[in-house]
Amino acid sequence: MTSLFALLYLGLGAGLALAQENRYISDTQYIPLRSGAGNEYRIVHRGLPSGTRLTVHEESADGEWARITTAGGDEGWLRAQYLMTQEPAESRLRRVQARAEQLEAQNRELGEQVTALQSERSELSTQVSDTGSNLTQVTEELAHLKQISGKAVQLDADNRRLAEESESLRAEVDTLEAENQRLQDKLQSSAFIDGALAVLLGVIITLVVPRLWPKRRRSSGWA
């Protein structure tokens, strides 16, 4: 019997369609995959789940069976009535739900990122405000330092000028002190000489002047 079915299969091979197209397992739960186009052939796969994408290579002459391969590499025959040109609604629903869950997770992640960015933005705004305040303070301090620096330069120039004037005055004072000392010495010498001359003059007067006057004769009381 098996040989007969094999011969029939080989005889019908020329009548099989050659076009390949993608189809899907219908909403039926599991479809067995057989080694040939008939229920008498052995099952090579216990059941392909609903929504499985298949590549149809050919169909039997009566159109009831189709030879397919799966993305996983399984190959065999199954009833064409379980194939659909579009993905089953349940499979699409599962895919849409999975996509929705994925988008929801991404939305939550984006929400967390937005919250973190808002927090970072607030922190940066605070830092910018603080930096602006610090910049204003530093600018004021710099202006003050420049003012002080300008005064310091002027003070340094004044100090140098006063130092030079002080040195000049000190030299002049030294000169005046030396001249004063010389004059004092001269005055002391002149006073000494004048004193000596006065003493000498007194001695001369004492000794000489009496000699310049004639002596008076004494009158006699007997005359």
Protein backbone atom coordinates (compact mmCIF):
# COMPACT_ATOMS: atom_id res chain seq x y z
CA MET A 1 0.00 0.00 0.00
CA THR A 2 2.80 2.36 0.87
CA SER A 3 4.50 1.61 -2.45
CA LEU A 4 1.27 2.36 -4.25
CA PHE A 5 0.94 5.72 -2.60
CA ALA A 6 4.55 6.44 -3.44
CA LEU A 7 3.95 5.68 -7.09
CA LEU A 8 0.85 7.84 -7.08
CA TYR A 9 2.86 10.64 -5.49
CA LEU A 10 5.55 10.36 -8.16
CA GLY A 11 2.93 10.30 -10.88
CA LEU A 12 1.24 13.38 -9.57
CA GLY A 13 4.51 15.25 -9.13
CA ALA A 14 4.34 16.68 -12.63
CA GLY A 15 0.97 18.25 -11.83
CA LEU A 16 2.12 20.09 -8.73
CA ALA A 17 2.28 23.88 -8.79
CA LEU A 18 5.80 25.32 -8.89
CA ALA A 19 5.14 28.84 -7.60
CA GLN A 20 6.51 29.72 -4.14
CA GLU A 21 4.70 32.11 -1.83
CA ASN A 22 4.49 32.95 1.85
CA ARG A 23 1.50 31.78 3.81
CA TYR A 24 0.53 31.36 7.47
CA ILE A 25 -0.94 28.65 9.64
CA SER A 26 -4.56 29.55 10.35
CA ASP A 27 -6.08 30.06 13.79
CA THR A 28 -6.17 26.30 14.35
CA GLN A 29 -3.90 25.51 17.26
CA TYR A 30 -1.41 23.00 15.80
CA ILE A 31 -1.05 21.53 12.31
CA PRO A 32 0.93 18.30 11.86
CA LEU A 33 3.60 18.27 9.19
CA ARG A 34 3.88 15.05 7.13
CA SER A 35 6.50 13.63 4.84
CA GLY A 36 4.08 13.36 1.91
CA ALA A 37 0.82 14.71 0.54
CA GLY A 38 -1.57 12.46 2.49
CA ASN A 39 -2.57 11.35 5.95
CA GLU A 40 -0.87 8.02 5.37
CA TYR A 41 2.57 9.62 5.40
CA ARG A 42 4.49 9.80 8.59
CA ILE A 43 4.42 12.94 10.72
CA VAL A 44 7.72 14.80 10.64
CA HIS A 45 6.51 17.55 12.99
CA ARG A 46 3.87 17.11 15.67
CA GLY A 47 2.28 20.48 15.13
CA LEU A 48 3.06 23.92 13.80
CA PRO A 49 1.46 26.64 15.95
CA SER A 50 -1.01 29.16 14.63
CA GLY A 51 0.58 32.17 12.97
CA THR A 52 3.71 30.29 11.83
CA ARG A 53 5.05 31.82 8.65
CA LEU A 54 5.66 29.27 5.90
CA THR A 55 7.07 29.19 2.40
CA VAL A 56 4.86 27.20 0.03
CA HIS A 57 6.83 25.49 -2.72
CA GLU A 58 4.13 23.48 -4.43
CA GLU A 59 0.63 22.05 -4.04
CA SER A 60 -0.78 18.63 -4.81
CA ALA A 61 -2.88 18.13 -7.94
CA ASP A 62 -6.12 18.13 -5.96
CA GLY A 63 -5.05 21.29 -4.11
CA GLU A 64 -5.59 19.71 -0.68
CA TRP A 65 -1.94 19.52 0.30
CA ALA A 66 1.02 21.89 0.11
CA ARG A 67 4.74 21.32 0.46
CA ILE A 68 6.21 23.94 2.76
CA THR A 69 9.31 24.88 4.67
CA THR A 70 9.48 26.84 7.90
CA ALA A 71 11.91 29.55 8.89
CA GLY A 72 13.44 27.00 11.25
CA GLY A 73 14.23 24.63 8.38
CA ASP A 74 11.41 22.11 8.85
CA GLU A 75 10.04 20.78 5.56
CA GLY A 76 7.01 18.63 4.73
CA TRP A 77 3.40 18.51 3.64
CA LEU A 78 0.29 19.77 5.38
CA ARG A 79 -3.33 20.37 4.45
CA ALA A 80 -3.76 23.53 2.38
CA GLN A 81 -7.03 24.34 4.12
CA TYR A 82 -5.03 25.43 7.18
CA LEU A 83 -3.02 27.96 5.21
CA MET A 84 -3.87 31.65 4.96
CA THR A 85 -2.44 34.36 2.75
CA GLN A 86 -2.60 36.82 5.64
CA GLU A 87 -1.39 36.51 9.18
CA PRO A 88 -4.15 35.24 11.51
CA ALA A 89 -5.96 37.78 13.66
CA GLU A 90 -4.86 36.11 16.87
CA SER A 91 -1.25 36.15 15.77
CA ARG A 92 -1.54 39.77 14.68
CA LEU A 93 -3.14 40.58 18.01
CA ARG A 94 -0.31 38.94 19.91
CA ARG A 95 2.21 40.80 17.77
CA VAL A 96 0.39 44.09 18.25
CA GLN A 97 0.14 43.47 21.99
CA ALA A 98 3.84 42.67 22.15
CA ARG A 99 4.57 45.82 20.17
CA ALA A 100 2.28 47.81 22.46
CA GLU A 101 4.06 46.45 25.52
CA GLN A 102 7.39 47.29 23.93
CA LEU A 103 6.21 50.82 23.14
CA GLU A 104 4.82 51.19 26.65
CA ALA A 105 8.16 50.14 28.11
CA GLN A 106 9.92 52.58 25.80
CA ASN A 107 7.43 55.26 26.83
CA ARG A 108 8.15 54.63 30.50
CA GLU A 109 11.87 54.74 29.80
CA LEU A 110 11.47 57.97 27.84
CA GLY A 111 9.37 59.38 30.69
CA GLU A 112 12.13 58.55 33.14
CA GLN A 113 14.67 60.13 30.79
CA VAL A 114 12.50 63.25 30.49
CA THR A 115 12.21 63.47 34.28
CA ALA A 116 15.96 63.04 34.63
CA LEU A 117 16.59 65.66 31.93
CA GLN A 118 14.18 68.09 33.61
CA SER A 119 15.97 67.55 36.92
CA GLU A 120 19.32 68.03 35.21
CA ARG A 121 17.99 71.15 33.47
CA SER A 122 16.81 72.55 36.80
CA GLU A 123 20.18 71.79 38.34
CA LEU A 124 21.98 73.39 35.40
CA SER A 125 19.73 76.46 35.68
CA THR A 126 20.67 76.75 39.35
CA GLN A 127 24.33 76.36 38.46
CA VAL A 128 24.00 79.02 35.74
CA SER A 129 22.36 81.38 38.23
CA ASP A 130 25.06 80.72 40.81
CA THR A 131 27.74 81.13 38.17
CA GLY A 132 26.20 84.43 37.10
CA SER A 133 26.21 85.66 40.70
CA ASN A 134 29.80 84.52 41.14
CA LEU A 135 30.76 86.20 37.87
CA THR A 136 29.20 89.47 39.03
CA GLN A 137 31.02 89.24 42.34
CA VAL A 138 34.32 88.39 40.66
CA THR A 139 33.85 91.27 38.20
CA GLU A 140 33.27 93.68 41.06
CA GLU A 141 36.29 92.34 42.93
CA LEU A 142 38.39 92.64 39.77
CA ALA A 143 37.31 96.24 39.28
CA HIS A 144 38.11 96.95 42.93
CA LEU A 145 41.51 95.31 42.57
CA LYS A 146 42.20 97.32 39.44
CA GLN A 147 41.29 100.47 41.33
CA ILE A 148 43.53 99.47 44.22
CA SER A 149 46.25 98.49 41.78
CA GLY A 150 46.05 101.90 40.13
CA LYS A 151 46.28 103.60 43.50
CA ALA A 152 49.14 101.33 44.46
CA VAL A 153 51.06 102.35 41.35
CA GLN A 154 50.47 106.01 42.15
CA LEU A 155 51.44 105.43 45.78
CA ASP A 156 54.61 103.67 44.68
CA ALA A 157 55.51 106.59 42.43
CA ASP A 158 54.76 109.03 45.26
CA ASN A 159 56.86 106.99 47.66
CA ARG A 160 59.77 106.99 45.23
CA ARG A 161 59.46 110.75 44.73
CA LEU A 162 59.24 111.38 48.49
CA ALA A 163 62.21 109.09 49.09
CA GLU A 164 64.26 111.06 46.58
CA GLU A 165 63.16 114.34 48.16
CA SER A 166 63.97 112.95 51.61
CA GLU A 167 67.46 111.98 50.47
CA SER A 168 67.94 115.43 48.97
CA LEU A 169 66.73 117.12 52.16
CA ARG A 170 68.91 114.84 54.26
CA ALA A 171 71.96 115.83 52.21
CA GLU A 172 70.99 119.49 52.57
CA VAL A 173 70.54 119.06 56.34
CA ASP A 174 73.95 117.42 56.58
CA THR A 175 75.46 120.33 54.67
CA LEU A 176 73.72 122.87 56.90
CA GLU A 177 74.80 121.03 60.03
CA ALA A 178 78.41 121.03 58.82
CA GLU A 179 78.20 124.76 58.03
CA ASN A 180 76.63 125.42 61.42
CA GLN A 181 79.38 123.50 63.16
CA ARG A 182 81.98 125.45 61.20
CA LEU A 183 80.36 128.74 62.16
CA GLN A 184 80.12 127.69 65.79
CA ASP A 185 83.77 126.78 65.77
CA LYS A 186 84.58 130.12 64.15
CA LEU A 187 82.48 132.02 66.66
CA GLN A 188 84.06 130.25 69.56
CA SER A 189 87.52 131.05 68.15
CA SER A 190 86.59 134.74 67.63
CA ALA A 191 85.19 135.06 71.14
CA PHE A 192 88.35 133.57 72.59
CA ILE A 193 90.48 135.96 70.59
CA ASP A 194 88.28 138.93 71.56
CA GLY A 195 88.49 137.95 75.22
CA ALA A 196 92.24 137.64 75.05
CA LEU A 197 92.50 140.98 73.33
CA ALA A 198 90.27 142.57 75.94
CA VAL A 199 92.43 141.22 78.74
CA LEU A 200 95.58 142.34 77.00
CA LEU A 201 94.07 145.76 76.39
CA GLY A 202 93.14 146.00 80.05
CA VAL A 203 96.67 145.18 81.09
CA ILE A 204 98.08 147.74 78.69
CA ILE A 205 95.72 150.39 79.95
CA THR A 206 96.59 149.59 83.51
CA LEU A 207 100.30 149.79 82.90
CA VAL A 208 100.59 152.47 80.29
CA VAL A 209 97.90 155.00 80.95
CA PRO A 210 99.18 156.02 84.44
CA ARG A 211 102.51 156.78 82.94
CA LEU A 212 101.01 159.10 80.41
CA TRP A 213 99.72 161.50 83.06
CA PRO A 214 102.26 163.85 84.83
CA LYS A 215 102.60 163.47 88.55
CA ARG A 216 101.45 166.42 90.71
CA ARG A 217 103.80 167.94 93.21
CA ARG A 218 102.71 167.87 96.74
CA SER A 219 102.20 171.35 98.26
CA SER A 220 104.11 172.07 101.50
CA GLY A 221 102.21 173.05 104.51
CA TRP A 222 105.14 175.35 105.58
CA ALA A 223 104.92 177.54 102.67
